[in-house]
Tab-separated table of C-alpha atoms and ligand atoms in Angstrom:
chain	number	residue	atom	x	y	z
A	5	MET	CA	-0.138	-0.111	0.037
A	6	SER	CA	1.270	3.550	-0.855
A	7	GLU	CA	2.739	5.435	2.176
A	8	PHE	CA	0.580	8.399	1.097
A	9	PHE	CA	-2.711	6.897	2.595
A	10	ARG	CA	-4.044	7.760	5.993
A	11	PRO	CA	-3.039	4.961	8.389
A	12	ASN	CA	-6.654	3.758	9.058
A	13	ILE	CA	-7.237	3.463	5.226
A	14	ALA	CA	-3.932	1.503	4.634
A	15	ARG	CA	-4.959	-0.859	7.577
A	16	MET	CA	-8.503	-1.679	6.397
A	17	ARG	CA	-9.578	-4.698	4.450
A	18	GLY	CA	-12.322	-2.629	2.391
A	19	TYR	CA	-15.789	-4.071	1.822
A	20	VAL	CA	-16.179	-7.038	-0.734
A	21	PRO	CA	-19.766	-7.016	-2.041
A	22	GLY	CA	-21.417	-10.216	-3.304
A	23	GLU	CA	-20.476	-11.286	-6.756
A	24	GLN	CA	-21.901	-9.500	-9.753
A	25	PRO	CA	-21.075	-12.042	-12.678
A	26	GLN	CA	-20.008	-10.465	-15.796
A	27	GLU	CA	-21.720	-13.234	-17.855
A	28	GLU	CA	-25.520	-13.701	-18.336
A	29	GLY	CA	-27.304	-16.941	-17.429
A	30	TYR	CA	-26.801	-17.188	-13.695
A	31	ILE	CA	-29.647	-17.580	-11.198
A	32	LYS	CA	-28.530	-14.688	-8.753
A	33	LEU	CA	-29.580	-15.463	-5.154
A	34	ASN	CA	-26.555	-13.908	-3.648
A	35	THR	CA	-27.231	-10.058	-3.413
A	36	ASN	CA	-30.824	-9.959	-2.112
A	37	GLU	CA	-32.034	-8.386	-5.256
A	38	ASN	CA	-35.656	-8.677	-6.093
A	39	PRO	CA	-36.390	-11.249	-8.710
A	40	TYR	CA	-39.408	-9.246	-10.050
A	41	PRO	CA	-39.337	-6.308	-12.348
A	42	PRO	CA	-39.802	-2.803	-10.869
A	43	SER	CA	-43.021	-0.859	-11.303
A	44	PRO	CA	-44.242	-0.404	-15.092
A	45	LEU	CA	-44.966	3.083	-14.186
A	46	ALA	CA	-41.337	3.728	-13.119
A	47	LEU	CA	-40.051	2.294	-16.367
A	48	GLU	CA	-42.427	4.302	-18.512
A	49	ARG	CA	-41.450	7.537	-16.700
A	50	LEU	CA	-37.882	6.859	-17.161
A	51	ARG	CA	-38.257	6.277	-20.910
A	52	THR	CA	-39.985	9.653	-21.173
A	53	ALA	CA	-37.405	11.332	-18.939
A	54	LEU	CA	-34.608	10.386	-21.319
A	55	ASP	CA	-34.178	13.580	-23.269
A	56	ASP	CA	-32.122	16.698	-23.289
A	57	ARG	CA	-33.222	17.766	-19.725
A	58	LEU	CA	-30.374	15.453	-18.740
A	59	ARG	CA	-28.010	18.414	-19.492
A	60	LEU	CA	-29.380	20.012	-16.233
A	61	TYR	CA	-28.499	19.261	-12.598
A	62	PRO	CA	-31.163	17.392	-10.560
A	63	ASP	CA	-33.179	19.058	-7.926
A	64	PRO	CA	-30.587	19.126	-5.030
A	65	ASN	CA	-33.562	19.169	-2.398
A	66	ALA	CA	-35.405	16.326	-4.109
A	67	HIS	CA	-38.488	18.460	-3.338
A	68	ALA	CA	-41.191	16.397	-5.221
A	69	LEU	CA	-39.797	13.024	-3.997
A	70	ARG	CA	-39.705	14.135	-0.332
A	71	HIS	CA	-43.354	15.413	-0.703
A	72	LYS	CA	-44.421	12.127	-2.228
A	73	LEU	CA	-42.623	10.162	0.605
A	74	ALA	CA	-44.141	12.364	3.148
A	75	GLU	CA	-47.621	11.572	1.887
A	76	VAL	CA	-46.947	7.837	1.806
A	77	PHE	CA	-45.298	7.555	5.231
A	78	THR	CA	-47.632	10.257	6.793
A	79	ILE	CA	-44.587	12.367	7.868
A	80	ASN	CA	-43.283	15.889	7.257
A	81	PRO	CA	-40.995	16.534	4.250
A	82	ASP	CA	-38.564	18.262	6.681
A	83	GLN	CA	-38.177	14.898	8.384
A	84	ILE	CA	-36.765	13.362	5.075
A	85	ILE	CA	-33.366	13.335	3.368
A	86	VAL	CA	-32.795	11.138	0.384
A	87	GLY	CA	-29.459	9.298	-0.564
A	88	ASN	CA	-27.740	7.517	-3.483
A	89	GLY	CA	-28.805	4.251	-2.065
A	90	SER	CA	-28.982	3.947	1.810
A	91	ASP	CA	-25.290	3.129	1.783
A	92	GLU	CA	-24.739	6.939	0.919
A	93	LEU	CA	-27.116	7.828	4.004
A	94	LEU	CA	-24.989	5.513	6.194
A	95	ASN	CA	-21.866	7.295	5.067
A	96	ILE	CA	-23.519	10.619	5.856
A	97	ILE	CA	-24.700	9.581	9.201
A	98	ILE	CA	-21.113	8.563	10.178
A	99	ARG	CA	-19.619	11.674	9.021
A	100	SER	CA	-22.397	13.790	10.788
A	101	PHE	CA	-22.266	12.125	14.146
A	102	ALA	CA	-18.892	10.578	14.630
A	103	GLY	CA	-15.377	11.754	14.652
A	104	GLU	CA	-12.033	10.029	15.041
A	105	ASP	CA	-12.018	7.402	17.967
A	106	ASP	CA	-15.633	7.916	18.773
A	107	LYS	CA	-17.436	4.716	19.388
A	108	ILE	CA	-19.862	3.338	16.819
A	109	VAL	CA	-21.678	0.192	17.918
A	110	TYR	CA	-23.521	-2.682	16.121
A	111	PRO	CA	-24.715	-6.003	16.915
A	112	ASN	CA	-22.591	-8.754	15.135
A	113	PRO	CA	-22.857	-10.255	12.744
A	114	THR	CA	-24.858	-7.730	10.750
A	115	TYR	CA	-24.584	-5.834	7.330
A	116	GLY	CA	-20.789	-6.067	6.519
A	117	TYR	CA	-20.552	-2.396	5.207
A	118	TYR	CA	-20.836	-0.701	8.606
A	119	LYS	CA	-17.332	-1.628	9.777
A	120	PRO	CA	-15.500	-0.301	6.601
A	121	LEU	CA	-17.355	2.922	6.798
A	122	ILE	CA	-16.559	3.244	10.510
A	123	GLU	CA	-12.937	2.635	9.771
A	124	ILE	CA	-12.698	4.992	6.797
A	125	GLN	CA	-13.848	7.849	9.258
A	126	GLY	CA	-11.257	6.636	11.869
A	127	ALA	CA	-13.866	6.157	14.361
A	128	GLU	CA	-13.752	3.013	16.715
A	129	ALA	CA	-16.152	0.035	15.611
A	130	VAL	CA	-17.687	-1.643	18.615
A	131	PRO	CA	-19.337	-4.857	17.522
A	132	VAL	CA	-21.608	-6.541	20.357
A	133	ASP	CA	-22.352	-10.263	19.600
A	134	PHE	CA	-25.742	-11.196	18.824
A	135	PRO	CA	-26.941	-14.371	20.805
A	136	ASP	CA	-27.281	-17.505	18.603
A	137	ASN	CA	-30.960	-16.674	18.130
A	138	TYR	CA	-30.482	-13.125	17.057
A	139	ALA	CA	-32.405	-11.613	19.936
A	140	LEU	CA	-31.415	-8.176	20.749
A	141	PRO	CA	-27.978	-8.199	22.687
A	142	PRO	CA	-28.915	-6.917	26.210
A	143	ASN	CA	-25.422	-4.996	26.175
A	144	LEU	CA	-25.956	-3.112	22.896
A	145	ALA	CA	-26.277	0.180	24.744
A	146	VAL	CA	-22.621	0.965	25.091
A	147	PRO	CA	-21.803	4.253	27.277
A	148	GLY	CA	-20.488	7.107	25.187
A	149	ALA	CA	-21.408	5.631	21.858
A	150	ARG	CA	-22.003	8.201	19.196
A	151	ILE	CA	-24.008	6.042	16.927
A	152	THR	CA	-25.641	2.393	17.388
A	153	PHE	CA	-26.589	0.620	14.118
A	154	LEU	CA	-29.532	-1.915	14.283
A	155	ALA	CA	-30.346	-3.671	10.832
A	156	ASN	CA	-33.922	-4.767	11.374
A	157	PRO	CA	-34.543	-7.284	9.808
A	158	ASN	CA	-30.886	-7.921	10.326
A	159	GLY	CA	-28.696	-9.134	7.565
A	160	PRO	CA	-27.541	-11.909	7.139
A	161	SER	CA	-29.754	-13.594	9.690
A	162	GLY	CA	-33.309	-12.110	8.391
A	163	THR	CA	-34.263	-11.991	11.921
A	164	HIS	CA	-36.458	-9.074	13.360
A	165	ILE	CA	-36.497	-7.278	16.605
A	166	PRO	CA	-40.103	-6.120	17.650
A	167	TYR	CA	-41.042	-2.436	17.770
A	168	ARG	CA	-41.391	-2.361	21.491
A	169	GLU	CA	-37.822	-3.570	22.002
A	170	VAL	CA	-36.387	-1.106	19.586
A	171	ALA	CA	-38.440	1.721	21.238
A	172	ALA	CA	-36.831	0.613	24.565
A	173	LEU	CA	-33.349	0.751	23.195
A	174	CYS	CA	-33.907	4.247	21.878
A	175	GLN	CA	-34.316	5.499	25.576
A	176	ARG	CA	-31.195	3.462	26.736
A	177	ILE	CA	-28.581	4.319	24.290
A	178	ASP	CA	-26.078	7.261	24.251
A	179	GLY	CA	-25.982	9.024	20.880
A	180	VAL	CA	-28.176	8.273	17.791
A	181	LEU	CA	-29.876	4.861	17.019
A	182	VAL	CA	-29.964	4.159	13.106
A	183	VAL	CA	-32.672	1.513	12.617
A	184	ASP	CA	-31.538	0.107	9.124
A	185	GLU	CA	-34.905	-1.111	7.470
A	186	ALA	CA	-33.662	-2.174	4.107
A	187	TYR	CA	-35.807	-5.387	4.247
A	188	VAL	CA	-38.760	-4.098	6.267
A	189	ASP	CA	-41.227	-4.464	3.607
A	190	PHE	CA	-40.839	-8.459	3.879
A	191	SER	CA	-41.603	-8.160	7.659
A	192	ALA	CA	-44.272	-7.574	10.081
A	193	GLY	CA	-43.529	-3.981	10.375
A	194	GLY	CA	-41.089	-1.016	10.894
A	195	CYS	CA	-40.230	1.747	13.304
A	196	ILE	CA	-41.168	5.057	11.673
A	197	PRO	CA	-43.419	6.364	14.478
A	198	LEU	CA	-40.224	6.426	16.694
A	199	ILE	CA	-38.916	9.445	15.141
A	200	ASP	CA	-41.702	11.497	16.564
A	201	LYS	CA	-41.001	9.990	20.045
A	202	TYR	CA	-37.385	9.918	20.232
A	203	PRO	CA	-35.250	12.800	18.587
A	204	ASN	CA	-32.138	10.524	18.591
A	205	THR	CA	-33.713	7.939	16.070
A	206	ILE	CA	-33.097	7.716	12.479
A	207	ILE	CA	-35.014	5.090	10.237
A	208	LEU	CA	-33.193	4.033	6.870
A	209	ARG	CA	-35.127	2.746	4.011
A	210	THR	CA	-34.060	1.674	0.439
A	211	MET	CA	-35.724	1.081	-3.012
A	212	SER	CA	-33.133	-1.603	-3.662
A	213	LYS	CA	-34.990	-4.433	-2.241
A	214	SER	CA	-38.741	-4.433	-2.096
A	215	PHE	CA	-39.148	-1.801	-4.907
A	216	SER	CA	-36.668	-3.867	-7.384
A	217	LEU	CA	-34.766	-0.800	-7.950
A	218	ALA	CA	-31.161	-1.671	-6.739
A	219	GLY	CA	-29.708	-0.403	-10.085
A	220	MET	CA	-31.146	3.110	-9.532
A	221	ARG	CA	-29.525	3.684	-6.114
A	222	ILE	CA	-32.193	5.313	-4.071
A	223	GLY	CA	-32.546	5.444	-0.186
A	224	PHE	CA	-34.279	7.442	2.397
A	225	ALA	CA	-33.841	8.562	5.942
A	226	PHE	CA	-36.479	9.615	8.206
A	227	ALA	CA	-35.664	11.513	11.636
A	228	ALA	CA	-36.705	14.497	13.558
A	229	ALA	CA	-36.441	17.767	11.475
A	230	GLU	CA	-33.321	18.999	13.562
A	231	ILE	CA	-31.401	15.605	12.807
A	232	VAL	CA	-32.296	15.909	9.094
A	233	SER	CA	-31.235	19.513	8.619
A	234	GLY	CA	-27.876	18.766	10.225
A	235	MET	CA	-27.424	15.747	7.881
A	236	TRP	CA	-28.262	17.991	4.889
A	237	LYS	CA	-25.081	19.954	5.439
A	238	VAL	CA	-22.972	16.743	4.888
A	239	LYS	CA	-24.560	15.484	1.896
A	240	ASP	CA	-23.471	15.982	-1.621
A	241	HIS	CA	-25.737	18.589	-3.207
A	242	TYR	CA	-26.786	16.737	-6.248
A	243	ASN	CA	-26.675	13.261	-4.718
A	244	LEU	CA	-29.760	11.597	-6.311
A	245	ASN	CA	-29.599	11.907	-10.355
A	246	ARG	CA	-32.449	13.017	-12.297
A	247	LEU	CA	-33.412	9.466	-13.391
A	248	SER	CA	-33.379	8.115	-9.926
A	249	LEU	CA	-35.595	10.784	-8.759
A	250	VAL	CA	-38.251	10.087	-11.623
A	251	ALA	CA	-38.101	6.334	-10.935
A	252	ALA	CA	-38.515	6.842	-6.972
A	253	GLU	CA	-41.587	9.158	-7.514
A	254	ALA	CA	-43.236	6.708	-9.939
A	255	ALA	CA	-42.515	3.647	-7.777
A	256	LEU	CA	-44.158	5.386	-4.995
A	257	GLU	CA	-47.196	6.213	-7.095
A	258	ASP	CA	-47.451	2.499	-8.037
A	259	ILE	CA	-46.729	1.263	-4.491
A	260	ASP	CA	-49.088	-1.599	-5.050
A	261	THR	CA	-46.606	-3.330	-7.254
A	262	MET	CA	-43.955	-3.331	-4.648
A	263	ARG	CA	-46.494	-4.712	-2.202
A	264	CYS	CA	-47.676	-7.526	-4.356
A	265	ASN	CA	-44.095	-8.497	-5.262
A	266	ALA	CA	-42.990	-8.425	-1.514
A	267	ALA	CA	-45.940	-10.747	-0.680
A	268	ARG	CA	-45.080	-13.106	-3.505
A	269	ILE	CA	-41.509	-13.218	-2.057
A	270	CYS	CA	-42.768	-13.951	1.452
A	271	LEU	CA	-44.710	-16.926	0.122
A	272	THR	CA	-41.749	-18.331	-1.593
A	273	ARG	CA	-39.616	-17.799	1.507
A	274	GLU	CA	-41.894	-19.811	3.593
A	275	ARG	CA	-41.703	-22.726	1.207
A	276	LEU	CA	-37.926	-22.616	0.867
A	277	CYS	CA	-37.641	-22.543	4.554
A	278	LYS	CA	-39.857	-25.509	4.858
A	279	ARG	CA	-37.959	-27.591	2.534
A	280	LEU	CA	-34.441	-26.547	3.614
A	281	THR	CA	-35.512	-27.645	7.114
A	282	GLU	CA	-36.611	-31.007	5.762
A	283	LEU	CA	-33.353	-31.465	4.072
A	284	GLY	CA	-31.413	-31.130	7.429
A	285	PHE	CA	-30.472	-27.317	7.520
A	286	PHE	CA	-31.030	-25.048	10.393
A	287	VAL	CA	-32.869	-21.887	9.121
A	288	TRP	CA	-33.232	-18.817	11.337
A	289	ASP	CA	-36.720	-17.117	11.086
A	290	SER	CA	-36.401	-14.785	8.483
A	291	GLN	CA	-38.615	-11.620	7.784
A	292	ALA	CA	-36.420	-10.742	4.857
A	293	ASN	CA	-36.094	-11.476	1.234
A	294	PHE	CA	-33.331	-14.031	1.949
A	295	VAL	CA	-32.664	-16.798	4.361
A	296	LEU	CA	-29.706	-17.945	6.389
A	297	ALA	CA	-29.262	-21.734	6.523
A	298	ARG	CA	-26.691	-23.702	8.457
A	299	LEU	CA	-25.854	-27.339	7.664
A	300	GLY	CA	-27.291	-29.353	10.490
A	301	GLU	CA	-26.156	-32.672	12.165
A	302	ASP	CA	-27.936	-34.570	9.482
A	303	LEU	CA	-25.656	-33.024	6.920
A	304	ALA	CA	-22.473	-33.639	8.845
A	305	GLY	CA	-20.557	-34.966	5.745
A	306	TYR	CA	-21.277	-31.706	3.771
A	307	ALA	CA	-19.703	-28.290	3.962
A	308	ALA	CA	-21.272	-25.099	3.071
A	309	ALA	CA	-18.118	-23.693	1.172
A	310	THR	CA	-18.174	-26.839	-1.051
A	311	LEU	CA	-22.084	-26.545	-1.696
A	312	HIS	CA	-21.475	-22.852	-2.559
A	313	ARG	CA	-18.811	-23.762	-5.267
A	314	GLN	CA	-20.755	-26.708	-6.480
A	315	LEU	CA	-23.943	-24.504	-6.866
A	316	LYS	CA	-21.975	-21.830	-8.814
A	317	GLU	CA	-20.613	-24.614	-11.087
A	318	ARG	CA	-24.352	-25.121	-11.899
A	319	ARG	CA	-24.695	-21.385	-12.602
A	320	ILE	CA	-26.705	-20.810	-9.218
A	321	LEU	CA	-25.007	-18.029	-6.973
A	322	VAL	CA	-25.680	-18.024	-3.389
A	323	ARG	CA	-23.817	-16.045	-0.552
A	324	TYR	CA	-21.089	-17.815	1.498
A	325	PHE	CA	-19.165	-15.978	4.273
A	326	ASP	CA	-15.805	-17.232	5.394
A	327	ASP	CA	-15.770	-14.771	8.066
A	328	PRO	CA	-16.674	-14.155	10.787
A	329	PRO	CA	-16.749	-17.583	12.463
A	330	ARG	CA	-20.403	-17.064	13.660
A	331	LEU	CA	-21.434	-17.658	9.938
A	332	SER	CA	-19.369	-20.582	9.319
A	333	ASN	CA	-21.005	-23.622	7.375
A	334	CYS	CA	-23.765	-21.164	6.589
A	335	LEU	CA	-25.270	-20.233	3.191
A	336	ARG	CA	-27.465	-17.023	2.650
A	337	ILE	CA	-29.889	-17.523	0.000
A	338	SER	CA	-31.863	-14.696	-1.584
A	339	ILE	CA	-35.446	-15.379	-2.472
A	340	GLY	CA	-35.769	-15.668	-6.136
A	341	THR	CA	-38.933	-16.567	-8.179
A	342	ASP	CA	-40.638	-19.798	-7.520
A	343	ALA	CA	-38.948	-21.321	-10.601
A	344	GLU	CA	-35.536	-20.031	-9.389
A	345	ILE	CA	-36.057	-21.609	-6.114
A	346	ASP	CA	-37.376	-24.821	-7.450
A	347	THR	CA	-34.016	-25.208	-9.465
A	348	LEU	CA	-31.925	-24.305	-6.498
A	349	LEU	CA	-33.852	-26.913	-4.369
A	350	THR	CA	-33.380	-29.600	-7.051
A	351	ALA	CA	-29.514	-28.932	-7.321
A	352	LEU	CA	-29.356	-28.992	-3.349
A	353	GLU	CA	-31.140	-32.298	-3.329
A	354	GLU	CA	-28.937	-33.877	-5.924
A	355	LEU	CA	-25.751	-32.458	-4.298
A	356	ILE	CA	-26.620	-33.841	-0.800
A	357	SER	CA	-28.015	-36.930	-2.483
A	358	ILE	CA	-31.387	-37.027	-0.575
B	410	PLP	C1	-28.908	-3.817	5.949
B	410	PLP	C2	-28.714	-3.212	4.682
B	410	PLP	N1	-28.540	-1.822	4.898
B	410	PLP	C3	-28.360	-1.105	3.675
B	410	PLP	C4	-28.012	-1.736	2.441
B	410	PLP	C5	-27.724	-0.974	1.255
B	410	PLP	O1	-28.658	-0.657	0.423
B	410	PLP	P1	-28.685	0.178	-0.777
B	410	PLP	O2	-28.804	-0.501	-2.090
B	410	PLP	O3	-29.834	1.215	-0.514
B	410	PLP	O4	-27.373	1.149	-0.804
B	410	PLP	C6	-28.175	-3.007	2.279
B	410	PLP	C7	-27.784	-3.864	1.100
B	410	PLP	O5	-27.603	-4.974	0.987
B	410	PLP	C8	-28.358	-3.918	3.337
B	410	PLP	O6	-28.242	-5.195	3.547
């Protein structure tokens, strides 16, 4: 590594996202994308937005989108800030609330991007282990923390912490609580009402999962107006491009398409969980568009790393984590269409010769 880098950058490993194959023909069950197309209205509006208006900058205040979000989620536009994916909002949050050596807490294992973002800022990452059932860790409220992240539902376990427990956590922690609800539309419900009760709470949402718009990079943060106005100072002024704004507004106008796709995914998830359990996997109770499955005792002769490779040879991608040890011998499988999940199950049945 060149000597010119800051020591924390030189030291860090960097985030490795799930594989995006360069060839066609894979069944992609590795990065929690939605297998169904986005809203037809969004696609239509995008086509009509492709003209010479692209020479103009987008609206830096995302005025129309924030008003639409306010209507859909019954909050005020000044409680909303939008980002180039929720990843950008995570970045803005860290830069807004934590400086060098400040503590940033998250339960572990969780979304793998929190740690590199914390390291880039030179803050101190404080992981607190989840118990094996992924219930809320009792010691998550760390004295002096500037930020606590809680992905809910959690990745990669898919497990969900009930509203009342998150509400109690807001009152116990120092600093801000970020409830990262990337997968909330596949769950029993989210925590938006907390922003009116607790001024230290930020709710994060994304259009990458339930809205099938991962390629457009659209995220939202909801919080008290005072929190949002501070974060506004940190964001890039033109962070959401013109086309993303158009797609996001249309997708919200046609929110039923998202709800219908999410409902289909939940049904497929239940079927996948049932069959994986019959095959000898332990599957955590998921409220997301993926499941985490560990090879159980009945599958003692097999290894998740090998299954991952053998599935890839059959052009089926799932996620395997060789780190941390907590995820050893596990596969994380995104929910595809029914046909894709049938192909996966048939392949697994052959590989473990059941
Ligand atoms: C928990 C969690 N938060 C945030 C993100 C980032 O989503 P986006 O595509 O909006 O940047 C992901 C993506 O996988 C995620 O799993």
